[in-house]
Amino acid sequence: MLHSHRLELFACRASEDFARKVIEHLNVLRNEDEKELHLGQIEVTPFSDGEFQPKFTESVRGASVYIIQSTIPPADNLMELLLTIDAAKRASADKVIAVIPYFGWARQDRKDRPRVAIGAKLVANLLRAAGADRVMACDLHADQIQGFFDIPLDHIYASKVFIPYIKSRGIENLAIAAPDMGGAKRANTYAKALDASVIICHKTRERANVVGSITAIGEVEGKNIIIVDDMIDTAGTLCKAAEVLINKGAASVRACATHGIFSSQAIQRLHDSVISEIFITDTIPHPELKDDPKIKIVSMTEVFAKIIHKVYNYESISSDFEF
């Protein structure tokens, strides 16, 4: 297909390794008559007061510019993405697509207490105001966040890689568990695909990041259980849920989560827990876990490359929407 604009791909500093792998997969997918892609260069100038200014070191005039950046803490990563989008627009890019493997601030998706912000909606507005024409994100904390955007959003699901990976492990007598009531839909979807039973954990919270109590609903005795979730933050809920399941007679407990945030003492907490294995993706960089015996990283880069390739070539991506 002929294009009036070329494809250019860049990465902000938090997702450079992820972007390089995406480029490798894109070069495999490209047509013979298309030139080999490279990761474009962005120069970030720091100021003494902590400000910084991104600058494209090559022309993006008339191009479809894909900018990859996970908006993990600190807020500088979000700000760097917004500034880079703005720079692309001001440099006369034809289209700017924000590729956000991990969409931060997504847990602030509703007003669940008086006088609080809805951070996910604010970030959606900021991305549009900066000049983004389209957004790609992986496993948003809540599906309704898609409705916060007034521009197209491609919601990519990690089940696309996790379900084949779990099948390849050949785990017998399998059950899928949701760590809380909010994860019941995700757990049910995985269970159907894996022909497994479903267990729902019900938790109460004393306050944010602090779990009160957990109870498990479903057949646990003798099952090899995989707890599925969209993220692991402090790992408090996950470790407590695993302990409850083991105490109720589970043969083993594993965990599968898209985004490994791993704040506070999460990694040590996971290593000390009854969980035998943890599967995460590379949406958040963790080079220190490359050879970790307990935490396995499954890459989402090929899935993102396929979506980018299809969007650029005006192809349908409906077949890629596996929940």
mmCIF file of C-alpha atoms in Angstrom:
data_model
loop_
_atom_site.group_PDB
_atom_site.id
_atom_site.type_symbol
_atom_site.label_atom_id
_atom_site.label_comp_id
_atom_site.label_asym_id
_atom_site.label_seq_id
_atom_site.Cartn_x
_atom_site.Cartn_y
_atom_site.Cartn_z
ATOM 1 C CA MET A 1 0.000 0.000 0.000
ATOM 2 C CA LEU A 2 1.272 3.433 -0.919
ATOM 3 C CA HIS A 3 1.620 5.984 1.875
ATOM 4 C CA SER A 4 1.716 9.738 1.691
ATOM 5 C CA HIS A 5 3.715 9.707 4.897
ATOM 6 C CA ARG A 6 6.557 7.569 6.217
ATOM 7 C CA LEU A 7 6.763 5.626 9.472
ATOM 8 C CA GLU A 8 9.144 6.942 12.134
ATOM 9 C CA LEU A 9 9.507 5.365 15.551
ATOM 10 C CA PHE A 10 11.058 7.010 18.627
ATOM 11 C CA ALA A 11 11.336 6.175 22.302
ATOM 12 C CA CYS A 12 11.523 8.261 25.445
ATOM 13 C CA ARG A 13 14.082 7.265 28.032
ATOM 14 C CA ALA A 14 11.949 4.865 30.121
ATOM 15 C CA SER A 15 11.191 2.527 27.200
ATOM 16 C CA GLU A 16 14.235 2.540 24.930
ATOM 17 C CA ASP A 17 14.972 -1.208 25.241
ATOM 18 C CA PHE A 18 11.315 -2.061 24.615
ATOM 19 C CA ALA A 19 11.331 0.153 21.500
ATOM 20 C CA ARG A 20 14.486 -1.460 20.098
ATOM 21 C CA LYS A 21 12.832 -4.889 20.263
ATOM 22 C CA VAL A 22 9.687 -3.503 18.620
ATOM 23 C CA ILE A 23 11.863 -2.197 15.774
ATOM 24 C CA GLU A 24 13.415 -5.658 15.308
ATOM 25 C CA HIS A 25 9.975 -7.227 14.920
ATOM 26 C CA LEU A 26 8.783 -4.429 12.604
ATOM 27 C CA ASN A 27 11.735 -5.030 10.295
ATOM 28 C CA VAL A 28 10.706 -8.683 10.013
ATOM 29 C CA LEU A 29 7.144 -7.622 9.129
ATOM 30 C CA ARG A 30 8.042 -4.906 6.587
ATOM 31 C CA ASN A 31 7.521 -5.424 2.877
ATOM 32 C CA GLU A 32 10.503 -6.022 0.622
ATOM 33 C CA ASP A 33 10.116 -2.620 -1.031
ATOM 34 C CA GLU A 34 10.118 -0.789 2.323
ATOM 35 C CA LYS A 35 13.353 0.513 3.777
ATOM 36 C CA GLU A 36 14.699 -0.936 7.020
ATOM 37 C CA LEU A 37 13.437 0.926 10.071
ATOM 38 C CA HIS A 38 15.648 2.369 12.755
ATOM 39 C CA LEU A 39 14.962 3.831 16.168
ATOM 40 C CA GLY A 40 15.012 7.600 15.779
ATOM 41 C CA GLN A 41 17.118 9.719 18.089
ATOM 42 C CA ILE A 42 15.762 12.151 20.664
ATOM 43 C CA GLU A 43 18.148 14.461 22.497
ATOM 44 C CA VAL A 44 17.006 15.469 25.987
ATOM 45 C CA THR A 45 18.565 18.651 27.341
ATOM 46 C CA PRO A 46 18.473 18.894 31.162
ATOM 47 C CA PHE A 47 18.304 22.172 33.065
ATOM 48 C CA SER A 48 19.838 22.816 36.478
ATOM 49 C CA ASP A 49 16.433 23.185 38.145
ATOM 50 C CA GLY A 50 15.278 19.709 37.030
ATOM 51 C CA GLU A 51 13.430 20.725 33.865
ATOM 52 C CA PHE A 52 14.304 19.040 30.576
ATOM 53 C CA GLN A 53 13.586 19.611 26.887
ATOM 54 C CA PRO A 54 13.319 16.822 24.277
ATOM 55 C CA LYS A 55 14.484 17.533 20.726
ATOM 56 C CA PHE A 56 14.240 15.368 17.594
ATOM 57 C CA THR A 57 17.669 15.189 15.985
ATOM 58 C CA GLU A 58 16.191 14.277 12.588
ATOM 59 C CA SER A 59 13.302 15.567 10.486
ATOM 60 C CA VAL A 60 9.812 14.205 11.185
ATOM 61 C CA ARG A 61 8.019 16.541 8.766
ATOM 62 C CA GLY A 62 5.064 14.753 7.164
ATOM 63 C CA ALA A 63 5.759 11.472 8.982
ATOM 64 C CA SER A 64 3.597 9.152 11.096
ATOM 65 C CA VAL A 65 5.526 9.383 14.351
ATOM 66 C CA TYR A 66 5.158 6.617 16.928
ATOM 67 C CA ILE A 67 6.530 7.559 20.355
ATOM 68 C CA ILE A 68 6.995 4.703 22.842
ATOM 69 C CA GLN A 69 7.002 5.467 26.557
ATOM 70 C CA SER A 70 5.628 3.743 29.655
ATOM 71 C CA THR A 71 4.380 6.387 32.075
ATOM 72 C CA ILE A 72 5.769 4.719 35.184
ATOM 73 C CA PRO A 73 6.656 6.827 38.231
ATOM 74 C CA PRO A 74 8.144 9.369 38.621
ATOM 75 C CA ALA A 75 5.884 11.876 36.846
ATOM 76 C CA ASP A 76 8.896 12.953 34.740
ATOM 77 C CA ASN A 77 8.200 9.990 32.428
ATOM 78 C CA LEU A 78 4.692 11.243 31.672
ATOM 79 C CA MET A 79 5.973 14.794 31.238
ATOM 80 C CA GLU A 80 8.718 13.613 28.867
ATOM 81 C CA LEU A 81 6.108 11.855 26.720
ATOM 82 C CA LEU A 82 3.892 14.960 26.604
ATOM 83 C CA LEU A 83 6.808 17.229 25.666
ATOM 84 C CA THR A 84 7.970 14.797 22.976
ATOM 85 C CA ILE A 85 4.475 14.648 21.458
ATOM 86 C CA ASP A 86 4.370 18.445 21.458
ATOM 87 C CA ALA A 87 7.812 18.615 19.819
ATOM 88 C CA ALA A 88 6.683 16.212 17.067
ATOM 89 C CA LYS A 89 3.579 18.279 16.337
ATOM 90 C CA ARG A 90 5.583 21.499 16.226
ATOM 91 C CA ALA A 91 8.061 19.793 13.867
ATOM 92 C CA SER A 92 5.173 19.229 11.403
ATOM 93 C CA ALA A 93 4.653 15.485 11.892
ATOM 94 C CA ASP A 94 1.591 14.310 9.963
ATOM 95 C CA LYS A 95 0.355 12.058 12.781
ATOM 96 C CA VAL A 96 1.598 11.413 16.318
ATOM 97 C CA ILE A 97 0.762 8.113 17.974
ATOM 98 C CA ALA A 98 1.566 7.656 21.680
ATOM 99 C CA VAL A 99 2.488 4.024 22.361
ATOM 100 C CA ILE A 100 2.162 3.503 26.114
ATOM 101 C CA PRO A 101 2.962 -0.091 27.172
ATOM 102 C CA TYR A 102 2.147 0.779 30.804
ATOM 103 C CA PHE A 103 -0.441 3.538 31.232
ATOM 104 C CA GLY A 104 0.274 5.101 34.632
ATOM 105 C CA TRP A 105 -2.292 6.883 36.814
ATOM 106 C CA ALA A 106 -4.884 4.332 35.626
ATOM 107 C CA ARG A 107 -5.925 3.361 39.151
ATOM 108 C CA GLN A 108 -7.423 6.840 39.526
ATOM 109 C CA ASP A 109 -10.285 5.917 37.204
ATOM 110 C CA ARG A 110 -13.275 7.063 39.296
ATOM 111 C CA LYS A 111 -14.240 9.277 42.202
ATOM 112 C CA ASP A 112 -14.334 6.609 44.908
ATOM 113 C CA ARG A 113 -13.921 9.106 47.764
ATOM 114 C CA PRO A 114 -14.935 12.733 48.193
ATOM 115 C CA ARG A 115 -12.615 15.474 46.897
ATOM 116 C CA VAL A 116 -10.226 13.285 44.863
ATOM 117 C CA ALA A 117 -8.908 13.645 41.323
ATOM 118 C CA ILE A 118 -9.680 11.280 38.444
ATOM 119 C CA GLY A 119 -6.096 11.037 37.266
ATOM 120 C CA ALA A 120 -6.714 8.681 34.325
ATOM 121 C CA LYS A 121 -9.118 11.136 32.709
ATOM 122 C CA LEU A 122 -6.703 14.016 33.291
ATOM 123 C CA VAL A 123 -3.858 12.094 31.609
ATOM 124 C CA ALA A 124 -6.132 11.287 28.659
ATOM 125 C CA ASN A 125 -6.885 15.007 28.282
ATOM 126 C CA LEU A 126 -3.195 15.905 28.566
ATOM 127 C CA LEU A 127 -2.219 13.459 25.811
ATOM 128 C CA ARG A 128 -4.794 14.964 23.470
ATOM 129 C CA ALA A 129 -3.834 18.536 24.401
ATOM 130 C CA ALA A 130 -0.161 17.739 23.719
ATOM 131 C CA GLY A 131 -1.122 16.709 20.180
ATOM 132 C CA ALA A 132 -1.509 12.914 20.178
ATOM 133 C CA ASP A 133 -3.732 11.686 17.328
ATOM 134 C CA ARG A 134 -3.962 8.115 18.613
ATOM 135 C CA VAL A 135 -2.967 6.094 21.701
ATOM 136 C CA MET A 136 -1.943 2.457 22.118
ATOM 137 C CA ALA A 137 -1.918 1.011 25.630
ATOM 138 C CA CYS A 138 -1.690 -2.418 27.217
ATOM 139 C CA ASP A 139 -4.054 -3.846 29.859
ATOM 140 C CA LEU A 140 -5.552 -0.683 31.284
ATOM 141 C CA HIS A 141 -6.474 -1.006 34.946
ATOM 142 C CA ALA A 142 -10.152 -0.583 34.039
ATOM 143 C CA ASP A 143 -11.779 -1.019 30.632
ATOM 144 C CA GLN A 144 -13.848 2.142 31.043
ATOM 145 C CA ILE A 145 -10.665 4.243 30.741
ATOM 146 C CA GLN A 146 -11.021 3.737 26.972
ATOM 147 C CA GLY A 147 -14.010 6.069 27.165
ATOM 148 C CA PHE A 148 -11.884 8.834 28.691
ATOM 149 C CA PHE A 149 -10.222 9.397 25.303
ATOM 150 C CA ASP A 150 -11.697 11.551 22.541
ATOM 151 C CA ILE A 151 -9.127 10.158 20.110
ATOM 152 C CA PRO A 152 -8.770 6.529 18.920
ATOM 153 C CA LEU A 153 -7.311 4.172 21.523
ATOM 154 C CA ASP A 154 -6.060 0.664 20.772
ATOM 155 C CA HIS A 155 -6.358 -1.431 23.943
ATOM 156 C CA ILE A 156 -3.862 -4.289 23.694
ATOM 157 C CA TYR A 157 -4.307 -7.326 25.953
ATOM 158 C CA ALA A 158 -1.435 -9.319 27.462
ATOM 159 C CA SER A 159 -3.583 -12.470 27.232
ATOM 160 C CA LYS A 160 -2.295 -12.574 23.643
ATOM 161 C CA VAL A 161 1.078 -13.756 25.010
ATOM 162 C CA PHE A 162 0.156 -15.112 28.447
ATOM 163 C CA ILE A 163 -2.404 -17.718 27.338
ATOM 164 C CA PRO A 164 -0.015 -19.453 24.855
ATOM 165 C CA TYR A 165 2.777 -19.211 27.443
ATOM 166 C CA ILE A 166 0.669 -20.854 30.172
ATOM 167 C CA LYS A 167 -0.466 -23.560 27.735
ATOM 168 C CA SER A 168 3.177 -24.294 26.896
ATOM 169 C CA ARG A 169 3.884 -24.996 30.582
ATOM 170 C CA GLY A 170 1.515 -27.993 30.557
ATOM 171 C CA ILE A 171 0.191 -27.363 34.088
ATOM 172 C CA GLU A 172 -2.328 -30.039 35.076
ATOM 173 C CA ASN A 173 -5.422 -29.641 37.258
ATOM 174 C CA LEU A 174 -5.314 -25.910 36.585
ATOM 175 C CA ALA A 175 -7.491 -23.236 38.180
ATOM 176 C CA ILE A 176 -7.454 -19.485 37.515
ATOM 177 C CA ALA A 177 -7.941 -17.112 40.444
ATOM 178 C CA ALA A 178 -8.896 -13.446 40.582
ATOM 179 C CA PRO A 179 -7.181 -11.577 43.440
ATOM 180 C CA ASP A 180 -10.344 -9.474 44.001
ATOM 181 C CA MET A 181 -13.888 -9.088 42.699
ATOM 182 C CA GLY A 182 -12.756 -6.517 40.129
ATOM 183 C CA GLY A 183 -10.577 -9.124 38.413
ATOM 184 C CA ALA A 184 -13.371 -11.691 38.008
ATOM 185 C CA LYS A 185 -13.931 -10.891 34.307
ATOM 186 C CA ARG A 186 -10.233 -11.273 33.482
ATOM 187 C CA ALA A 187 -9.982 -14.539 35.432
ATOM 188 C CA ASN A 188 -13.089 -15.940 33.706
ATOM 189 C CA THR A 189 -11.665 -15.104 30.274
ATOM 190 C CA TYR A 190 -8.350 -16.844 31.038
ATOM 191 C CA ALA A 191 -10.187 -19.839 32.519
ATOM 192 C CA LYS A 192 -12.295 -20.282 29.371
ATOM 193 C CA ALA A 193 -9.247 -20.123 27.115
ATOM 194 C CA LEU A 194 -7.317 -22.569 29.304
ATOM 195 C CA ASP A 195 -10.273 -24.878 30.077
ATOM 196 C CA ALA A 196 -9.763 -24.291 33.798
ATOM 197 C CA SER A 197 -12.005 -23.623 36.782
ATOM 198 C CA VAL A 198 -12.354 -20.167 38.381
ATOM 199 C CA ILE A 199 -11.653 -19.023 41.940
ATOM 200 C CA ILE A 200 -12.560 -15.563 43.198
ATOM 201 C CA CYS A 201 -10.757 -13.933 46.115
ATOM 202 C CA HIS A 202 -12.674 -11.310 48.067
ATOM 203 C CA LYS A 203 -10.585 -8.725 49.898
ATOM 204 C CA THR A 204 -11.174 -5.775 52.165
ATOM 205 C CA ARG A 205 -8.753 -2.842 52.370
ATOM 206 C CA GLU A 206 -7.810 -0.905 55.467
ATOM 207 C CA ARG A 207 -6.400 1.861 53.225
ATOM 208 C CA ALA A 208 -4.592 2.218 49.880
ATOM 209 C CA ASN A 209 -1.936 -0.519 49.396
ATOM 210 C CA VAL A 210 -2.898 -2.116 52.742
ATOM 211 C CA VAL A 211 -5.065 -5.270 52.638
ATOM 212 C CA GLY A 212 -7.374 -6.110 55.526
ATOM 213 C CA SER A 213 -8.624 -9.697 54.984
ATOM 214 C CA ILE A 214 -9.012 -12.112 52.056
ATOM 215 C CA THR A 215 -11.377 -15.051 51.539
ATOM 216 C CA ALA A 216 -11.453 -17.454 48.561
ATOM 217 C CA ILE A 217 -14.603 -18.597 46.760
ATOM 218 C CA GLY A 218 -14.381 -21.736 44.620
ATOM 219 C CA GLU A 219 -12.814 -25.186 44.475
ATOM 220 C CA VAL A 220 -9.241 -24.878 45.769
ATOM 221 C CA GLU A 221 -8.314 -28.333 47.110
ATOM 222 C CA GLY A 222 -5.537 -29.970 45.060
ATOM 223 C CA LYS A 223 -5.557 -27.330 42.333
ATOM 224 C CA ASN A 224 -2.538 -25.764 40.644
ATOM 225 C CA ILE A 225 -3.683 -22.155 40.758
ATOM 226 C CA ILE A 226 -2.604 -19.158 38.713
ATOM 227 C CA ILE A 227 -3.668 -15.767 40.085
ATOM 228 C CA VAL A 228 -4.148 -13.343 37.168
ATOM 229 C CA ASP A 229 -4.096 -9.556 37.504
ATOM 230 C CA ASP A 230 -3.195 -6.455 35.521
ATOM 231 C CA MET A 231 -0.371 -5.334 37.822
ATOM 232 C CA ILE A 232 1.739 -6.141 40.863
ATOM 233 C CA ASP A 233 2.544 -3.067 42.944
ATOM 234 C CA THR A 234 3.556 -3.784 46.551
ATOM 235 C CA ALA A 235 2.544 -7.479 46.134
ATOM 236 C CA GLY A 236 0.697 -7.358 49.472
ATOM 237 C CA THR A 237 -2.652 -8.543 48.048
ATOM 238 C CA LEU A 238 -1.013 -11.179 45.878
ATOM 239 C CA CYS A 239 1.089 -12.745 48.630
ATOM 240 C CA LYS A 240 -1.786 -12.788 51.111
ATOM 241 C CA ALA A 241 -4.135 -14.329 48.523
ATOM 242 C CA ALA A 242 -1.561 -17.026 47.716
ATOM 243 C CA GLU A 243 -1.191 -17.838 51.408
ATOM 244 C CA VAL A 244 -4.968 -18.169 51.805
ATOM 245 C CA LEU A 245 -5.139 -20.513 48.790
ATOM 246 C CA ILE A 246 -2.287 -22.723 50.048
ATOM 247 C CA ASN A 247 -3.925 -22.910 53.493
ATOM 248 C CA LYS A 248 -7.157 -24.035 51.799
ATOM 249 C CA GLY A 249 -5.331 -26.956 50.172
ATOM 250 C CA ALA A 250 -4.010 -25.676 46.831
ATOM 251 C CA ALA A 251 -1.247 -27.865 45.372
ATOM 252 C CA SER A 252 0.641 -24.806 44.099
ATOM 253 C CA VAL A 253 0.128 -21.105 43.429
ATOM 254 C CA ARG A 254 1.575 -19.076 40.580
ATOM 255 C CA ALA A 255 0.936 -15.455 39.602
ATOM 256 C CA CYS A 256 0.472 -13.847 36.196
ATOM 257 C CA ALA A 257 0.370 -10.044 35.925
ATOM 258 C CA THR A 258 0.923 -7.728 32.971
ATOM 259 C CA HIS A 259 2.706 -4.855 34.690
ATOM 260 C CA GLY A 260 5.402 -5.505 37.295
ATOM 261 C CA ILE A 261 5.499 -2.178 39.142
ATOM 262 C CA PHE A 262 7.281 -3.725 42.153
ATOM 263 C CA SER A 263 7.327 -0.747 44.503
ATOM 264 C CA SER A 264 8.555 -0.825 48.104
ATOM 265 C CA GLN A 265 9.762 -4.339 49.083
ATOM 266 C CA ALA A 266 7.611 -6.144 46.495
ATOM 267 C CA ILE A 267 10.339 -8.293 44.918
ATOM 268 C CA GLN A 268 11.663 -9.480 48.266
ATOM 269 C CA ARG A 269 8.084 -10.092 49.424
ATOM 270 C CA LEU A 270 7.461 -12.259 46.345
ATOM 271 C CA HIS A 271 10.652 -14.247 46.859
ATOM 272 C CA ASP A 272 9.681 -14.912 50.481
ATOM 273 C CA SER A 273 6.099 -15.912 49.581
ATOM 274 C CA VAL A 274 4.499 -19.309 48.894
ATOM 275 C CA ILE A 275 4.149 -18.378 45.210
ATOM 276 C CA SER A 276 6.234 -20.764 43.101
ATOM 277 C CA GLU A 277 6.466 -18.636 39.924
ATOM 278 C CA ILE A 278 5.509 -15.144 38.764
ATOM 279 C CA PHE A 279 4.908 -14.280 35.086
ATOM 280 C CA ILE A 280 5.068 -10.618 34.037
ATOM 281 C CA THR A 281 5.593 -8.748 30.755
ATOM 282 C CA ASP A 282 8.264 -6.233 29.755
ATOM 283 C CA THR A 283 5.911 -3.215 29.646
ATOM 284 C CA ILE A 284 7.900 -1.885 32.623
ATOM 285 C CA PRO A 285 11.675 -2.399 32.342
ATOM 286 C CA HIS A 286 13.294 -4.702 34.901
ATOM 287 C CA PRO A 287 16.762 -5.600 33.584
ATOM 288 C CA GLU A 288 17.768 -6.755 37.064
ATOM 289 C CA LEU A 289 15.239 -9.622 36.820
ATOM 290 C CA LYS A 290 16.651 -11.091 33.597
ATOM 291 C CA ASP A 291 17.979 -14.220 35.327
ATOM 292 C CA ASP A 292 15.633 -14.256 38.316
ATOM 293 C CA PRO A 293 14.745 -17.879 39.217
ATOM 294 C CA LYS A 294 11.181 -17.041 40.276
ATOM 295 C CA ILE A 295 10.057 -14.108 38.096
ATOM 296 C CA LYS A 296 9.698 -14.881 34.375
ATOM 297 C CA ILE A 297 9.380 -12.054 31.823
ATOM 298 C CA VAL A 298 7.235 -12.618 28.706
ATOM 299 C CA SER A 299 7.761 -10.009 25.982
ATOM 300 C CA MET A 300 4.920 -7.901 24.532
ATOM 301 C CA THR A 301 7.153 -6.308 21.878
ATOM 302 C CA GLU A 302 6.087 -8.577 19.003
ATOM 303 C CA VAL A 303 2.398 -7.901 19.738
ATOM 304 C CA PHE A 304 2.997 -4.135 19.749
ATOM 305 C CA ALA A 305 4.995 -4.399 16.518
ATOM 306 C CA LYS A 306 2.135 -6.225 14.794
ATOM 307 C CA ILE A 307 -0.417 -3.629 15.945
ATOM 308 C CA ILE A 308 1.809 -0.736 14.811
ATOM 309 C CA HIS A 309 2.382 -2.445 11.446
ATOM 310 C CA LYS A 310 -1.355 -2.994 10.899
ATOM 311 C CA VAL A 311 -2.376 0.513 11.974
ATOM 312 C CA TYR A 312 0.241 2.071 9.705
ATOM 313 C CA ASN A 313 -0.952 -0.066 6.772
ATOM 314 C CA TYR A 314 -4.651 0.664 7.445
ATOM 315 C CA GLU A 315 -5.344 -3.014 8.228
ATOM 316 C CA SER A 316 -7.995 -4.308 10.634
ATOM 317 C CA ILE A 317 -6.741 -5.118 14.119
ATOM 318 C CA SER A 318 -9.987 -6.666 15.416
ATOM 319 C CA SER A 319 -8.450 -10.186 15.348
ATOM 320 C CA ASP A 320 -5.788 -8.988 17.806
ATOM 321 C CA PHE A 321 -8.308 -8.003 20.474
ATOM 322 C CA GLU A 322 -8.077 -11.120 22.637
ATOM 323 C CA PHE A 323 -9.226 -10.344 26.151
#
